[in-house]
């Protein structure tokens, strides 16, 4: 059984949905690193302070139910707005933010039995992971999924806007200098465009058990 699983890929590929289910089936801990970048962005938006000032002593916790706490206050819903998505991608380019969050993420994975998702898990955070997945889908399909997700949460938005933001964020994430979104050489590419959630979960479970 693979003890450490890394899942990377662009926005809306389904990383968090499938990783949560895989974690539950294997009895592993799910670690959503994007939520951590989102929490930094939220703190900047809330305080109006620059990234340098909020990063040093920031307290971010994820619990077993994938709830997110920023300085002791639950922010699970607050970090899912389009404004915070943009902000997360903006702060993710700073080396000092990445260094701080990478340290926290490695500490969270130290005991094994984890599935961690993000952009640089297989390449930077856990380069020795036992299984690396690069999960992707076409831009249209990813935009459609994110649009449905936002609509279900009651966020008023339009499809074209969601699509534009996803394209912009993918570009920003894959062209930044430090730890850009990239497939690790030894990662397995999974295109989820025409697969159901259950099919993607089954494939990752098969790979984890092989
Ligand atoms: O859920 P979605 O795929 O839209 O995004 P997310 O995984 O919550 O990540 C939000 C943003 O955080 C991304 O657009 C990246 O800029 C950044 N991020 C990163 O740089 N490195 C990670 N390991 C995870 C997220």
PDB file of N, CA and C and ligand atoms in Angstrom, residues 8-13 15-16 32-35 37-38 80 85 88-90 92 98 105 117-121 125 146 169 173 176 179, ligand 1:
ATOM      1  N   UNK A   8      -1.598  16.484  -7.861  1.00  0.00           N
ATOM      2  CA  UNK A   8      -1.468  17.853  -8.356  1.00  0.00           C
ATOM      3  C   UNK A   8      -2.314  18.046  -9.597  1.00  0.00           C
ATOM      4  N   UNK A   9      -2.542  19.317  -9.943  1.00  0.00           N
ATOM      5  CA  UNK A   9      -3.274  19.599 -11.168  1.00  0.00           C
ATOM      6  C   UNK A   9      -3.895  20.984 -11.126  1.00  0.00           C
ATOM      7  N   UNK A  10      -4.449  21.420 -12.254  1.00  0.00           N
ATOM      8  CA  UNK A  10      -5.021  22.763 -12.341  1.00  0.00           C
ATOM      9  C   UNK A  10      -6.368  22.881 -11.614  1.00  0.00           C
ATOM     10  N   UNK A  11      -6.871  24.105 -11.526  1.00  0.00           N
ATOM     11  CA  UNK A  11      -8.128  24.390 -10.824  1.00  0.00           C
ATOM     12  C   UNK A  11      -9.298  23.646 -11.458  1.00  0.00           C
ATOM     13  N   UNK A  12     -10.114  23.033 -10.627  1.00  0.00           N
ATOM     14  CA  UNK A  12     -11.345  22.409 -11.107  1.00  0.00           C
ATOM     15  C   UNK A  12     -11.159  21.015 -11.694  1.00  0.00           C
ATOM     16  N   UNK A  13      -9.973  20.432 -11.556  1.00  0.00           N
ATOM     17  CA  UNK A  13      -9.737  19.094 -12.112  1.00  0.00           C
ATOM     18  C   UNK A  13     -10.402  18.016 -11.265  1.00  0.00           C
ATOM     19  N   UNK A  15      -9.402  17.504  -7.876  1.00  0.00           N
ATOM     20  CA  UNK A  15      -8.413  17.004  -6.906  1.00  0.00           C
ATOM     21  C   UNK A  15      -8.999  16.824  -5.511  1.00  0.00           C
ATOM     22  N   UNK A  16      -9.657  17.876  -5.004  1.00  0.00           N
ATOM     23  CA  UNK A  16     -10.107  17.791  -3.603  1.00  0.00           C
ATOM     24  C   UNK A  16     -11.270  16.806  -3.456  1.00  0.00           C
ATOM     25  N   UNK A  32      -5.460  19.470   2.215  1.00  0.00           N
ATOM     26  CA  UNK A  32      -5.793  20.378   1.119  1.00  0.00           C
ATOM     27  C   UNK A  32      -4.857  21.580   1.192  1.00  0.00           C
ATOM     28  N   UNK A  33      -3.747  21.542   0.426  1.00  0.00           N
ATOM     29  CA  UNK A  33      -2.775  22.636   0.546  1.00  0.00           C
ATOM     30  C   UNK A  33      -3.295  23.935  -0.066  1.00  0.00           C
ATOM     31  N   UNK A  34      -4.203  23.818  -1.046  1.00  0.00           N
ATOM     32  CA  UNK A  34      -4.788  25.031  -1.629  1.00  0.00           C
ATOM     33  C   UNK A  34      -5.529  25.830  -0.566  1.00  0.00           C
ATOM     34  N   UNK A  35      -6.165  25.110   0.375  1.00  0.00           N
ATOM     35  CA  UNK A  35      -6.899  25.795   1.453  1.00  0.00           C
ATOM     36  C   UNK A  35      -5.945  26.650   2.281  1.00  0.00           C
ATOM     37  N   UNK A  37      -3.123  28.203   1.124  1.00  0.00           N
ATOM     38  CA  UNK A  37      -2.849  29.438   0.370  1.00  0.00           C
ATOM     39  C   UNK A  37      -4.071  30.355   0.414  1.00  0.00           C
ATOM     40  N   UNK A  38      -5.247  29.739   0.373  1.00  0.00           N
ATOM     41  CA  UNK A  38      -6.482  30.531   0.457  1.00  0.00           C
ATOM     42  C   UNK A  38      -6.580  31.249   1.805  1.00  0.00           C
ATOM     43  N   UNK A  80     -13.680  30.095  -0.057  1.00  0.00           N
ATOM     44  CA  UNK A  80     -14.064  29.529  -1.360  1.00  0.00           C
ATOM     45  C   UNK A  80     -14.612  30.547  -2.348  1.00  0.00           C
ATOM     46  N   UNK A  85      -9.874  32.990  -4.356  1.00  0.00           N
ATOM     47  CA  UNK A  85      -9.150  32.162  -5.344  1.00  0.00           C
ATOM     48  C   UNK A  85      -8.070  32.994  -6.027  1.00  0.00           C
ATOM     49  N   UNK A  88      -5.308  33.874  -3.579  1.00  0.00           N
ATOM     50  CA  UNK A  88      -4.445  32.721  -3.261  1.00  0.00           C
ATOM     51  C   UNK A  88      -3.380  32.570  -4.341  1.00  0.00           C
ATOM     52  N   UNK A  89      -3.794  32.674  -5.599  1.00  0.00           N
ATOM     53  CA  UNK A  89      -2.838  32.533  -6.693  1.00  0.00           C
ATOM     54  C   UNK A  89      -1.833  33.687  -6.665  1.00  0.00           C
ATOM     55  N   UNK A  90      -2.288  34.881  -6.234  1.00  0.00           N
ATOM     56  CA  UNK A  90      -1.373  36.036  -6.142  1.00  0.00           C
ATOM     57  C   UNK A  90      -0.313  35.831  -5.048  1.00  0.00           C
ATOM     58  N   UNK A  92       0.665  33.016  -3.841  1.00  0.00           N
ATOM     59  CA  UNK A  92       1.395  31.757  -4.050  1.00  0.00           C
ATOM     60  C   UNK A  92       2.695  31.965  -4.814  1.00  0.00           C
ATOM     61  N   UNK A  98       5.522  30.394   0.249  1.00  0.00           N
ATOM     62  CA  UNK A  98       5.663  28.982  -0.119  1.00  0.00           C
ATOM     63  C   UNK A  98       6.527  28.236   0.899  1.00  0.00           C
ATOM     64  N   UNK A 105       3.253  21.820   5.604  1.00  0.00           N
ATOM     65  CA  UNK A 105       2.708  20.657   4.866  1.00  0.00           C
ATOM     66  C   UNK A 105       3.574  19.419   5.091  1.00  0.00           C
ATOM     67  N   UNK A 117      -3.186  17.258  -1.733  1.00  0.00           N
ATOM     68  CA  UNK A 117      -3.371  17.801  -3.078  1.00  0.00           C
ATOM     69  C   UNK A 117      -2.950  19.259  -3.172  1.00  0.00           C
ATOM     70  N   UNK A 118      -2.531  19.649  -4.400  1.00  0.00           N
ATOM     71  CA  UNK A 118      -2.073  21.023  -4.605  1.00  0.00           C
ATOM     72  C   UNK A 118      -1.536  21.220  -6.006  1.00  0.00           C
ATOM     73  N   UNK A 119      -0.464  22.009  -6.105  1.00  0.00           N
ATOM     74  CA  UNK A 119       0.145  22.312  -7.399  1.00  0.00           C
ATOM     75  C   UNK A 119       1.580  21.799  -7.484  1.00  0.00           C
ATOM     76  N   UNK A 120       2.246  21.704  -6.328  1.00  0.00           N
ATOM     77  CA  UNK A 120       3.685  21.403  -6.300  1.00  0.00           C
ATOM     78  C   UNK A 120       3.988  20.276  -5.321  1.00  0.00           C
ATOM     79  N   UNK A 121       3.016  19.422  -5.062  1.00  0.00           N
ATOM     80  CA  UNK A 121       3.224  18.387  -4.037  1.00  0.00           C
ATOM     81  C   UNK A 121       4.218  17.332  -4.546  1.00  0.00           C
ATOM     82  N   UNK A 125       6.987  19.604  -2.521  1.00  0.00           N
ATOM     83  CA  UNK A 125       6.654  19.397  -1.098  1.00  0.00           C
ATOM     84  C   UNK A 125       7.001  17.963  -0.670  1.00  0.00           C
ATOM     85  N   UNK A 146     -16.581  24.124 -11.774  1.00  0.00           N
ATOM     86  CA  UNK A 146     -16.439  25.203 -10.791  1.00  0.00           C
ATOM     87  C   UNK A 146     -17.690  26.082 -10.774  1.00  0.00           C
ATOM     88  N   UNK A 169      -5.836  31.983 -13.821  1.00  0.00           N
ATOM     89  CA  UNK A 169      -5.168  31.404 -12.653  1.00  0.00           C
ATOM     90  C   UNK A 169      -4.233  30.258 -13.072  1.00  0.00           C
ATOM     91  N   UNK A 173      -0.373  30.257 -12.299  1.00  0.00           N
ATOM     92  CA  UNK A 173       0.182  29.158 -11.500  1.00  0.00           C
ATOM     93  C   UNK A 173       1.269  28.387 -12.251  1.00  0.00           C
ATOM     94  N   UNK A 176       4.687  30.918 -12.869  1.00  0.00           N
ATOM     95  CA  UNK A 176       5.445  31.602 -11.807  1.00  0.00           C
ATOM     96  C   UNK A 176       6.835  30.974 -11.672  1.00  0.00           C
ATOM     97  N   UNK A 179       8.260  27.059  -7.772  1.00  0.00           N
ATOM     98  CA  UNK A 179       7.343  25.927  -7.657  1.00  0.00           C
ATOM     99  C   UNK A 179       6.075  26.075  -8.511  1.00  0.00           C
TER     100      UNK A 179
HETATM  101  O1  LIG B   1      -9.635  24.410  -5.678  1.00  0.00           O
HETATM  102  P1  LIG B   1      -8.798  25.021  -6.760  1.00  0.00           P
HETATM  103  O2  LIG B   1      -8.149  23.992  -7.629  1.00  0.00           O
HETATM  104  O3  LIG B   1      -9.515  26.096  -7.498  1.00  0.00           O
HETATM  105  O4  LIG B   1      -7.613  25.818  -6.042  1.00  0.00           O
HETATM  106  P2  LIG B   1      -6.838  25.439  -4.728  1.00  0.00           P
HETATM  107  O5  LIG B   1      -6.262  24.061  -4.845  1.00  0.00           O
HETATM  108  O6  LIG B   1      -7.675  25.743  -3.552  1.00  0.00           O
HETATM  109  O7  LIG B   1      -5.589  26.476  -4.789  1.00  0.00           O
HETATM  110  C1  LIG B   1      -5.777  27.869  -4.796  1.00  0.00           C
HETATM  111  C2  LIG B   1      -4.496  28.531  -5.302  1.00  0.00           C
HETATM  112  O8  LIG B   1      -3.437  28.276  -4.351  1.00  0.00           O
HETATM  113  C3  LIG B   1      -3.958  27.994  -6.629  1.00  0.00           C
HETATM  114  O9  LIG B   1      -4.477  28.689  -7.745  1.00  0.00           O
HETATM  115  C4  LIG B   1      -2.445  28.174  -6.493  1.00  0.00           C
HETATM  116  O10 LIG B   1      -2.043  29.457  -6.920  1.00  0.00           O
HETATM  117  C5  LIG B   1      -2.198  28.094  -4.997  1.00  0.00           C
HETATM  118  N1  LIG B   1      -1.582  26.812  -4.600  1.00  0.00           N
HETATM  119  C6  LIG B   1      -0.224  26.638  -4.769  1.00  0.00           C
HETATM  120  O11 LIG B   1       0.449  27.519  -5.292  1.00  0.00           O
HETATM  121  N2  LIG B   1       0.387  25.515  -4.335  1.00  0.00           N
HETATM  122  C7  LIG B   1      -0.330  24.519  -3.771  1.00  0.00           C
HETATM  123  N3  LIG B   1       0.312  23.428  -3.346  1.00  0.00           N
HETATM  124  C8  LIG B   1      -1.717  24.642  -3.624  1.00  0.00           C
HETATM  125  C9  LIG B   1      -2.333  25.805  -4.067  1.00  0.00           C
END
